[in-house]
PDB file of C-alpha atoms in Angstrom:
ATOM      1  CA  UNK K  18     124.396 119.814 114.315  1.00  0.00           C
ATOM      2  CA  UNK K  19     127.919 119.356 115.114  1.00  0.00           C
ATOM      3  CA  UNK K  20     129.985 115.858 115.048  1.00  0.00           C
ATOM      4  CA  UNK K  21     133.225 116.118 116.608  1.00  0.00           C
ATOM      5  CA  UNK K  22     136.647 115.483 114.677  1.00  0.00           C
ATOM      6  CA  UNK K  23     138.314 113.945 117.536  1.00  0.00           C
ATOM      7  CA  UNK K  24     137.821 110.384 117.465  1.00  0.00           C
ATOM      8  CA  UNK K  25     140.162 108.083 120.008  1.00  0.00           C
ATOM      9  CA  UNK K  26     141.059 104.713 118.313  1.00  0.00           C
ATOM     10  CA  UNK K  27     143.011 102.116 119.890  1.00  0.00           C
ATOM     11  CA  UNK K  28     145.479 100.472 117.515  1.00  0.00           C
ATOM     12  CA  UNK K  29     144.379  97.107 118.499  1.00  0.00           C
ATOM     13  CA  UNK K  30     140.779  97.738 116.877  1.00  0.00           C
ATOM     14  CA  UNK K  31     141.740  98.843 113.619  1.00  0.00           C
ATOM     15  CA  UNK K  32     140.470  96.308 110.970  1.00  0.00           C
ATOM     16  CA  UNK K  33     139.909  96.164 107.048  1.00  0.00           C
ATOM     17  CA  UNK K  34     137.146  97.821 105.160  1.00  0.00           C
ATOM     18  CA  UNK K  35     133.702  96.957 104.096  1.00  0.00           C
ATOM     19  CA  UNK K  36     131.029  98.456 101.299  1.00  0.00           C
ATOM     20  CA  UNK K  37     127.543  99.500 102.008  1.00  0.00           C
ATOM     21  CA  UNK K  38     124.780 100.279  99.668  1.00  0.00           C
ATOM     22  CA  UNK K  39     123.340 103.617  97.630  1.00  0.00           C
ATOM     23  CA  UNK K  40     120.498 105.823  98.343  1.00  0.00           C
ATOM     24  CA  UNK K  41     119.033 108.318  95.680  1.00  0.00           C
ATOM     25  CA  UNK K  42     119.489 111.704  97.483  1.00  0.00           C
ATOM     26  CA  UNK K  43     121.306 115.106  97.426  1.00  0.00           C
ATOM     27  CA  UNK K  44     123.174 116.655 100.302  1.00  0.00           C
ATOM     28  CA  UNK K  45     121.785 120.089 101.502  1.00  0.00           C
ATOM     29  CA  UNK K  46     124.937 122.278 100.804  1.00  0.00           C
ATOM     30  CA  UNK K  47     123.183 125.313 101.515  1.00  0.00           C
ATOM     31  CA  UNK K  48     122.067 124.669 105.115  1.00  0.00           C
ATOM     32  CA  UNK K  49     124.566 122.191 105.991  1.00  0.00           C
ATOM     33  CA  UNK K  50     128.361 123.739 106.231  1.00  0.00           C
ATOM     34  CA  UNK K  51     131.155 122.459 108.074  1.00  0.00           C
ATOM     35  CA  UNK K  52     131.864 125.675 109.632  1.00  0.00           C
ATOM     36  CA  UNK K  53     135.567 125.423 111.693  1.00  0.00           C
ATOM     37  CA  UNK K  54     136.077 122.071 110.055  1.00  0.00           C
ATOM     38  CA  UNK K  55     135.060 119.830 112.787  1.00  0.00           C
ATOM     39  CA  UNK K  56     132.490 117.982 110.440  1.00  0.00           C
ATOM     40  CA  UNK K  57     128.741 118.250 110.102  1.00  0.00           C
ATOM     41  CA  UNK K  58     125.371 115.788 110.270  1.00  0.00           C
ATOM     42  CA  UNK K  59     122.445 117.790 109.666  1.00  0.00           C
ATOM     43  CA  UNK K  60     119.582 118.683 110.158  1.00  0.00           C
ATOM     44  CA  UNK K  61     119.143 117.986 113.910  1.00  0.00           C
ATOM     45  CA  UNK K  62     115.409 117.858 113.351  1.00  0.00           C
ATOM     46  CA  UNK K  63     113.992 115.810 110.224  1.00  0.00           C
ATOM     47  CA  UNK K  64     110.795 117.101 108.600  1.00  0.00           C
ATOM     48  CA  UNK K  65     107.776 115.279 110.333  1.00  0.00           C
ATOM     49  CA  UNK K  66     106.294 112.240 108.993  1.00  0.00           C
ATOM     50  CA  UNK K  67     102.727 110.981 109.137  1.00  0.00           C
ATOM     51  CA  UNK K  68     101.644 107.174 109.808  1.00  0.00           C
ATOM     52  CA  UNK K  69     101.047 105.158 106.528  1.00  0.00           C
ATOM     53  CA  UNK K  70     101.879 108.150 104.523  1.00  0.00           C
ATOM     54  CA  UNK K  71     105.141 107.893 102.138  1.00  0.00           C
ATOM     55  CA  UNK K  72     108.275 109.478 103.712  1.00  0.00           C
ATOM     56  CA  UNK K  73     111.237 110.294 101.915  1.00  0.00           C
ATOM     57  CA  UNK K  74     113.906 112.559 103.644  1.00  0.00           C
ATOM     58  CA  UNK K  75     117.574 113.359 103.816  1.00  0.00           C
ATOM     59  CA  UNK K  76     120.205 113.652 106.230  1.00  0.00           C
ATOM     60  CA  UNK K  77     123.470 115.540 105.037  1.00  0.00           C
ATOM     61  CA  UNK K  78     126.897 114.237 106.294  1.00  0.00           C
ATOM     62  CA  UNK K  79     130.007 116.032 106.109  1.00  0.00           C
ATOM     63  CA  UNK K  80     132.843 113.779 108.008  1.00  0.00           C
ATOM     64  CA  UNK K  81     135.591 115.425 109.572  1.00  0.00           C
ATOM     65  CA  UNK K  82     139.285 115.426 108.261  1.00  0.00           C
ATOM     66  CA  UNK K  83     141.055 114.704 111.690  1.00  0.00           C
ATOM     67  CA  UNK K  84     141.194 112.264 114.650  1.00  0.00           C
ATOM     68  CA  UNK K  85     143.265 111.398 117.537  1.00  0.00           C
ATOM     69  CA  UNK K  86     145.065 107.755 117.847  1.00  0.00           C
ATOM     70  CA  UNK K  87     146.298 107.896 121.647  1.00  0.00           C
ATOM     71  CA  UNK K  88     147.351 111.606 121.696  1.00  0.00           C
ATOM     72  CA  UNK K  89     148.758 111.868 117.900  1.00  0.00           C
ATOM     73  CA  UNK K  90     146.320 113.551 115.524  1.00  0.00           C
ATOM     74  CA  UNK K  91     145.504 111.666 112.278  1.00  0.00           C
ATOM     75  CA  UNK K  92     143.935 112.008 109.162  1.00  0.00           C
ATOM     76  CA  UNK K  93     140.805 110.662 108.333  1.00  0.00           C
ATOM     77  CA  UNK K  94     140.637 109.719 104.737  1.00  0.00           C
ATOM     78  CA  UNK K  95     136.959 108.585 104.601  1.00  0.00           C
ATOM     79  CA  UNK K  96     134.163 107.050 106.770  1.00  0.00           C
ATOM     80  CA  UNK K  97     131.363 104.090 105.923  1.00  0.00           C
ATOM     81  CA  UNK K  98     128.015 104.134 107.272  1.00  0.00           C
ATOM     82  CA  UNK K  99     127.638 101.264 109.194  1.00  0.00           C
ATOM     83  CA  UNK K 100     123.877 101.613 110.452  1.00  0.00           C
ATOM     84  CA  UNK K 101     121.366 104.001 111.503  1.00  0.00           C
ATOM     85  CA  UNK K 102     119.512 102.891 114.628  1.00  0.00           C
ATOM     86  CA  UNK K 103     116.318 103.924 116.246  1.00  0.00           C
ATOM     87  CA  UNK K 104     114.327 104.502 112.906  1.00  0.00           C
ATOM     88  CA  UNK K 105     110.301 104.258 113.006  1.00  0.00           C
ATOM     89  CA  UNK K 106     109.215 100.945 111.916  1.00  0.00           C
ATOM     90  CA  UNK K 107     108.660 101.051 108.113  1.00  0.00           C
ATOM     91  CA  UNK K 108     111.467 103.656 107.489  1.00  0.00           C
ATOM     92  CA  UNK K 109     114.931 102.345 106.086  1.00  0.00           C
ATOM     93  CA  UNK K 110     118.130 104.086 105.298  1.00  0.00           C
ATOM     94  CA  UNK K 111     120.125 104.192 101.997  1.00  0.00           C
ATOM     95  CA  UNK K 112     123.529 106.065 101.827  1.00  0.00           C
ATOM     96  CA  UNK K 113     124.501 107.691  98.571  1.00  0.00           C
ATOM     97  CA  UNK K 114     127.805 106.202  98.626  1.00  0.00           C
ATOM     98  CA  UNK K 115     129.996 103.290  99.971  1.00  0.00           C
ATOM     99  CA  UNK K 116     132.783 105.641 101.318  1.00  0.00           C
ATOM    100  CA  UNK K 117     132.324 109.183 102.555  1.00  0.00           C
ATOM    101  CA  UNK K 118     135.544 111.119 101.979  1.00  0.00           C
ATOM    102  CA  UNK K 119     136.416 113.585 104.608  1.00  0.00           C
ATOM    103  CA  UNK K 120     135.328 117.422 103.958  1.00  0.00           C
ATOM    104  CA  UNK K 121     132.807 116.109 101.108  1.00  0.00           C
ATOM    105  CA  UNK K 122     129.114 116.562 101.519  1.00  0.00           C
ATOM    106  CA  UNK K 123     127.141 113.200 101.230  1.00  0.00           C
ATOM    107  CA  UNK K 124     123.698 112.304 102.250  1.00  0.00           C
ATOM    108  CA  UNK K 125     121.711 109.485 103.916  1.00  0.00           C
ATOM    109  CA  UNK K 126     118.287 108.844 102.253  1.00  0.00           C
ATOM    110  CA  UNK K 127     115.432 107.874 104.827  1.00  0.00           C
ATOM    111  CA  UNK K 128     112.679 106.266 103.111  1.00  0.00           C
ATOM    112  CA  UNK K 129     109.545 104.123 103.569  1.00  0.00           C
ATOM    113  CA  UNK K 130     106.078 104.097 105.258  1.00  0.00           C
ATOM    114  CA  UNK K 131     106.070 104.737 108.891  1.00  0.00           C
ATOM    115  CA  UNK K 132     103.501 102.656 110.836  1.00  0.00           C
ATOM    116  CA  UNK K 133     103.890 103.674 114.705  1.00  0.00           C
ATOM    117  CA  UNK K 134     103.683 107.296 115.708  1.00  0.00           C
ATOM    118  CA  UNK K 135     106.328 108.746 118.187  1.00  0.00           C
ATOM    119  CA  UNK K 136     109.248 110.827 118.281  1.00  0.00           C
ATOM    120  CA  UNK K 137     112.634 108.963 117.451  1.00  0.00           C
ATOM    121  CA  UNK K 138     116.119 109.719 118.314  1.00  0.00           C
ATOM    122  CA  UNK K 139     118.378 108.477 115.531  1.00  0.00           C
ATOM    123  CA  UNK K 140     121.972 107.161 116.431  1.00  0.00           C
ATOM    124  CA  UNK K 141     124.250 107.016 112.979  1.00  0.00           C
ATOM    125  CA  UNK K 142     127.060 104.591 113.774  1.00  0.00           C
ATOM    126  CA  UNK K 143     130.224 104.926 111.468  1.00  0.00           C
ATOM    127  CA  UNK K 144     133.398 103.086 110.846  1.00  0.00           C
ATOM    128  CA  UNK K 145     136.423 105.833 110.036  1.00  0.00           C
ATOM    129  CA  UNK K 146     139.304 104.993 107.867  1.00  0.00           C
ATOM    130  CA  UNK K 147     142.486 106.957 108.834  1.00  0.00           C
ATOM    131  CA  UNK K 148     146.039 107.183 107.620  1.00  0.00           C
ATOM    132  CA  UNK K 149     148.122 105.152 109.706  1.00  0.00           C
ATOM    133  CA  UNK K 150     151.744 104.451 109.104  1.00  0.00           C
ATOM    134  CA  UNK K 151     151.639 105.050 105.470  1.00  0.00           C
ATOM    135  CA  UNK K 152     148.355 103.022 105.114  1.00  0.00           C
ATOM    136  CA  UNK K 153     144.610 103.445 105.285  1.00  0.00           C
ATOM    137  CA  UNK K 154     143.409 101.536 108.035  1.00  0.00           C
ATOM    138  CA  UNK K 155     139.834 100.929 109.710  1.00  0.00           C
ATOM    139  CA  UNK K 156     139.090 102.360 113.101  1.00  0.00           C
ATOM    140  CA  UNK K 157     136.743 101.232 115.636  1.00  0.00           C
ATOM    141  CA  UNK K 158     132.943 101.839 115.263  1.00  0.00           C
ATOM    142  CA  UNK K 159     132.003 105.322 116.585  1.00  0.00           C
ATOM    143  CA  UNK K 160     128.342 106.921 116.976  1.00  0.00           C
ATOM    144  CA  UNK K 161     127.092 110.386 115.981  1.00  0.00           C
ATOM    145  CA  UNK K 162     127.969 112.339 119.325  1.00  0.00           C
ATOM    146  CA  UNK K 163     124.454 114.268 118.844  1.00  0.00           C
ATOM    147  CA  UNK K 164     121.067 113.212 117.793  1.00  0.00           C
ATOM    148  CA  UNK K 165     118.925 113.652 114.859  1.00  0.00           C
ATOM    149  CA  UNK K 166     115.210 113.558 115.659  1.00  0.00           C
ATOM    150  CA  UNK K 167     112.548 112.225 113.775  1.00  0.00           C
ATOM    151  CA  UNK K 168     108.639 112.707 114.643  1.00  0.00           C
ATOM    152  CA  UNK K 169     105.768 110.406 113.158  1.00  0.00           C
ATOM    153  CA  UNK K 170     102.274 111.957 113.810  1.00  0.00           C
ATOM    154  CA  UNK K 171      98.842 110.029 113.215  1.00  0.00           C
ATOM    155  CA  UNK K 172      96.861 111.239 110.215  1.00  0.00           C
ATOM    156  CA  UNK K 173      95.007 114.707 110.729  1.00  0.00           C
ATOM    157  CA  UNK K 174      91.717 113.945 112.317  1.00  0.00           C
ATOM    158  CA  UNK K 175      92.458 110.549 113.610  1.00  0.00           C
ATOM    159  CA  UNK K 176      91.838 109.542 117.062  1.00  0.00           C
ATOM    160  CA  UNK K 177      95.133 108.237 118.529  1.00  0.00           C
ATOM    161  CA  UNK K 178      92.795 106.202 121.260  1.00  0.00           C
ATOM    162  CA  UNK K 179      91.309 104.109 118.330  1.00  0.00           C
ATOM    163  CA  UNK K 180      93.010 100.799 117.371  1.00  0.00           C
ATOM    164  CA  UNK K 181      95.297 101.566 114.082  1.00  0.00           C
ATOM    165  CA  UNK K 182      93.590  98.638 112.687  1.00  0.00           C
ATOM    166  CA  UNK K 183      90.927  98.302 109.772  1.00  0.00           C
ATOM    167  CA  UNK K 184      87.540  96.799 111.434  1.00  0.00           C
ATOM    168  CA  UNK K 185      84.043  96.067 110.812  1.00  0.00           C
ATOM    169  CA  UNK K 186      81.133  97.266 113.103  1.00  0.00           C
ATOM    170  CA  UNK K 187      78.184  94.902 113.438  1.00  0.00           C
ATOM    171  CA  UNK K 188      75.250  96.525 111.856  1.00  0.00           C
ATOM    172  CA  UNK K 189      72.440  97.956 113.839  1.00  0.00           C
ATOM    173  CA  UNK K 190      69.833  97.147 114.315  1.00  0.00           C
ATOM    174  CA  UNK K 191      69.904  93.510 113.908  1.00  0.00           C
ATOM    175  CA  UNK K 192      67.427  92.134 112.926  1.00  0.00           C
ATOM    176  CA  UNK K 193      66.028  94.859 111.327  1.00  0.00           C
ATOM    177  CA  UNK K 194      62.620  95.549 109.315  1.00  0.00           C
ATOM    178  CA  UNK K 195      63.392  98.034 106.408  1.00  0.00           C
ATOM    179  CA  UNK K 196      66.961 100.087 107.170  1.00  0.00           C
ATOM    180  CA  UNK K 197      70.158  98.956 109.185  1.00  0.00           C
ATOM    181  CA  UNK K 198      73.634 100.460 109.415  1.00  0.00           C
ATOM    182  CA  UNK K 199      76.455  98.554 108.878  1.00  0.00           C
ATOM    183  CA  UNK K 200      79.601 100.240 110.074  1.00  0.00           C
ATOM    184  CA  UNK K 201      83.465 100.272 109.771  1.00  0.00           C
ATOM    185  CA  UNK K 202      86.635 101.949 111.021  1.00  0.00           C
ATOM    186  CA  UNK K 203      89.466 102.780 108.763  1.00  0.00           C
ATOM    187  CA  UNK K 204      92.771 104.357 109.858  1.00  0.00           C
ATOM    188  CA  UNK K 205      93.799 105.905 106.770  1.00  0.00           C
ATOM    189  CA  UNK K 206      92.017 107.119 103.624  1.00  0.00           C
ATOM    190  CA  UNK K 207      90.589 103.991 101.924  1.00  0.00           C
ATOM    191  CA  UNK K 208      88.125 103.023  98.949  1.00  0.00           C
ATOM    192  CA  UNK K 209      85.360 100.759 100.737  1.00  0.00           C
ATOM    193  CA  UNK K 210      83.308  98.111  98.817  1.00  0.00           C
ATOM    194  CA  UNK K 211      80.002  96.627 100.332  1.00  0.00           C
ATOM    195  CA  UNK K 212      78.512  93.749  98.937  1.00  0.00           C
ATOM    196  CA  UNK K 213      75.316  92.181 100.046  1.00  0.00           C
ATOM    197  CA  UNK K 214      74.108  88.412  98.975  1.00  0.00           C
ATOM    198  CA  UNK K 215      71.266  86.171 100.300  1.00  0.00           C
ATOM    199  CA  UNK K 216      71.459  83.029 101.537  1.00  0.00           C
ATOM    200  CA  UNK K 217      72.246  81.195  98.091  1.00  0.00           C
ATOM    201  CA  UNK K 218      75.159  83.739  97.674  1.00  0.00           C
ATOM    202  CA  UNK K 219      73.371  85.702  94.906  1.00  0.00           C
ATOM    203  CA  UNK K 220      74.613  89.423  94.897  1.00  0.00           C
ATOM    204  CA  UNK K 221      71.768  91.533  95.295  1.00  0.00           C
ATOM    205  CA  UNK K 222      73.540  95.003  96.464  1.00  0.00           C
ATOM    206  CA  UNK K 223      76.707  96.862  96.046  1.00  0.00           C
ATOM    207  CA  UNK K 224      78.152 100.341  97.136  1.00  0.00           C
ATOM    208  CA  UNK K 225      81.351 101.397  96.889  1.00  0.00           C
ATOM    209  CA  UNK K 226      82.737 104.996  98.830  1.00  0.00           C
ATOM    210  CA  UNK K 227      85.705 106.673  99.538  1.00  0.00           C
ATOM    211  CA  UNK K 228      86.361 107.089 103.067  1.00  0.00           C
ATOM    212  CA  UNK K 229      88.810 109.413 105.301  1.00  0.00           C
ATOM    213  CA  UNK K 230      90.503 108.278 108.405  1.00  0.00           C
ATOM    214  CA  UNK K 231      87.735 107.204 111.055  1.00  0.00           C
ATOM    215  CA  UNK K 232      84.390 105.453 111.431  1.00  0.00           C
ATOM    216  CA  UNK K 233      81.842 105.275 109.020  1.00  0.00           C
ATOM    217  CA  UNK K 234      78.415 103.812 108.011  1.00  0.00           C
ATOM    218  CA  UNK K 235      76.844 102.570 105.097  1.00  0.00           C
ATOM    219  CA  UNK K 236      72.857 103.000 105.671  1.00  0.00           C
ATOM    220  CA  UNK K 237      71.451  99.972 103.972  1.00  0.00           C
ATOM    221  CA  UNK K 238      67.801  99.761 102.723  1.00  0.00           C
ATOM    222  CA  UNK K 239      66.551  96.506 102.842  1.00  0.00           C
ATOM    223  CA  UNK K 240      62.628  97.086 102.789  1.00  0.00           C
ATOM    224  CA  UNK K 241      61.822  95.152  99.966  1.00  0.00           C
ATOM    225  CA  UNK K 242      63.733  92.009 100.826  1.00  0.00           C
ATOM    226  CA  UNK K 243      62.044  89.066 101.816  1.00  0.00           C
ATOM    227  CA  UNK K 244      62.274  87.835 105.517  1.00  0.00           C
ATOM    228  CA  UNK K 245      65.684  85.690 106.187  1.00  0.00           C
ATOM    229  CA  UNK K 246      69.258  85.978 106.684  1.00  0.00           C
ATOM    230  CA  UNK K 247      71.436  87.540 104.536  1.00  0.00           C
ATOM    231  CA  UNK K 248      75.347  88.325 104.597  1.00  0.00           C
ATOM    232  CA  UNK K 249      77.470  91.159 103.711  1.00  0.00           C
ATOM    233  CA  UNK K 250      81.014  91.749 102.888  1.00  0.00           C
ATOM    234  CA  UNK K 251      82.833  94.622 103.074  1.00  0.00           C
ATOM    235  CA  UNK K 252      86.479  95.019 101.315  1.00  0.00           C
ATOM    236  CA  UNK K 253      88.952  97.600 101.967  1.00  0.00           C
ATOM    237  CA  UNK K 254      91.798  96.618  99.250  1.00  0.00           C
ATOM    238  CA  UNK K 255      93.885  94.545 101.460  1.00  0.00           C
ATOM    239  CA  UNK K 256      91.225  91.899 102.685  1.00  0.00           C
ATOM    240  CA  UNK K 257      87.336  91.211 103.210  1.00  0.00           C
ATOM    241  CA  UNK K 258      85.299  91.049 106.325  1.00  0.00           C
ATOM    242  CA  UNK K 259      82.175  88.986 106.180  1.00  0.00           C
ATOM    243  CA  UNK K 260      78.932  89.248 108.627  1.00  0.00           C
ATOM    244  CA  UNK K 261      75.340  88.471 108.543  1.00  0.00           C
ATOM    245  CA  UNK K 262      71.771  90.185 109.490  1.00  0.00           C
ATOM    246  CA  UNK K 263      68.450  89.023 109.940  1.00  0.00           C
ATOM    247  CA  UNK K 264      65.632  90.740 107.815  1.00  0.00           C
ATOM    248  CA  UNK K 265      62.498  90.310 110.273  1.00  0.00           C
ATOM    249  CA  UNK K 266      58.853  90.174 108.827  1.00  0.00           C
TER     250      UNK K 266
END
């Protein structure tokens, strides 16, 4: 994806420099090359991400070495990455250097755990630093003239019409005489623990399962229980959910 090396810079906007943080990434100099010296940002399409799955990918940036001040060509010494906008929620960006020098490959690490599916057109905002009247001065902020696209998918097998929240499904039947089903919905792979207590708070049953995304049920056999009210607690690792059922005579 090409990034134009011609940047119009009004003198009135020239300012001093700042410093950004660092990311742990390696520029892709095999697939990202600065052909004909216009500068380069690639890839144009990032590898797809999955909701609630850790993501770690790299954007390679090769800054151009020329800009235009009015009608006069000037030399770009380096650029600074000011921000990357329109990232999916849960993803952050980390440049691998505070200054990206012209005609040199650098990278921006995109890392985190996305939580919302969709297609995202990223915008990279940079500040160029140019050589002007024997000084290095900061030009006005500019935006990547093309786009980097990132897509976030639902996990495989997950119904996108389902709510993206863990929830417990009330047991059926209730009251029950021997068997009842206690359900839950999980939007991602999870370890689920079921505990059943009597009215005095004594633990009388426990079961743990591994569950992929979707709707699942515990089949609880209460045939030997005394009639009365019982409580169940379902724990998913981040919280617990309590309900009650009645064993009939």
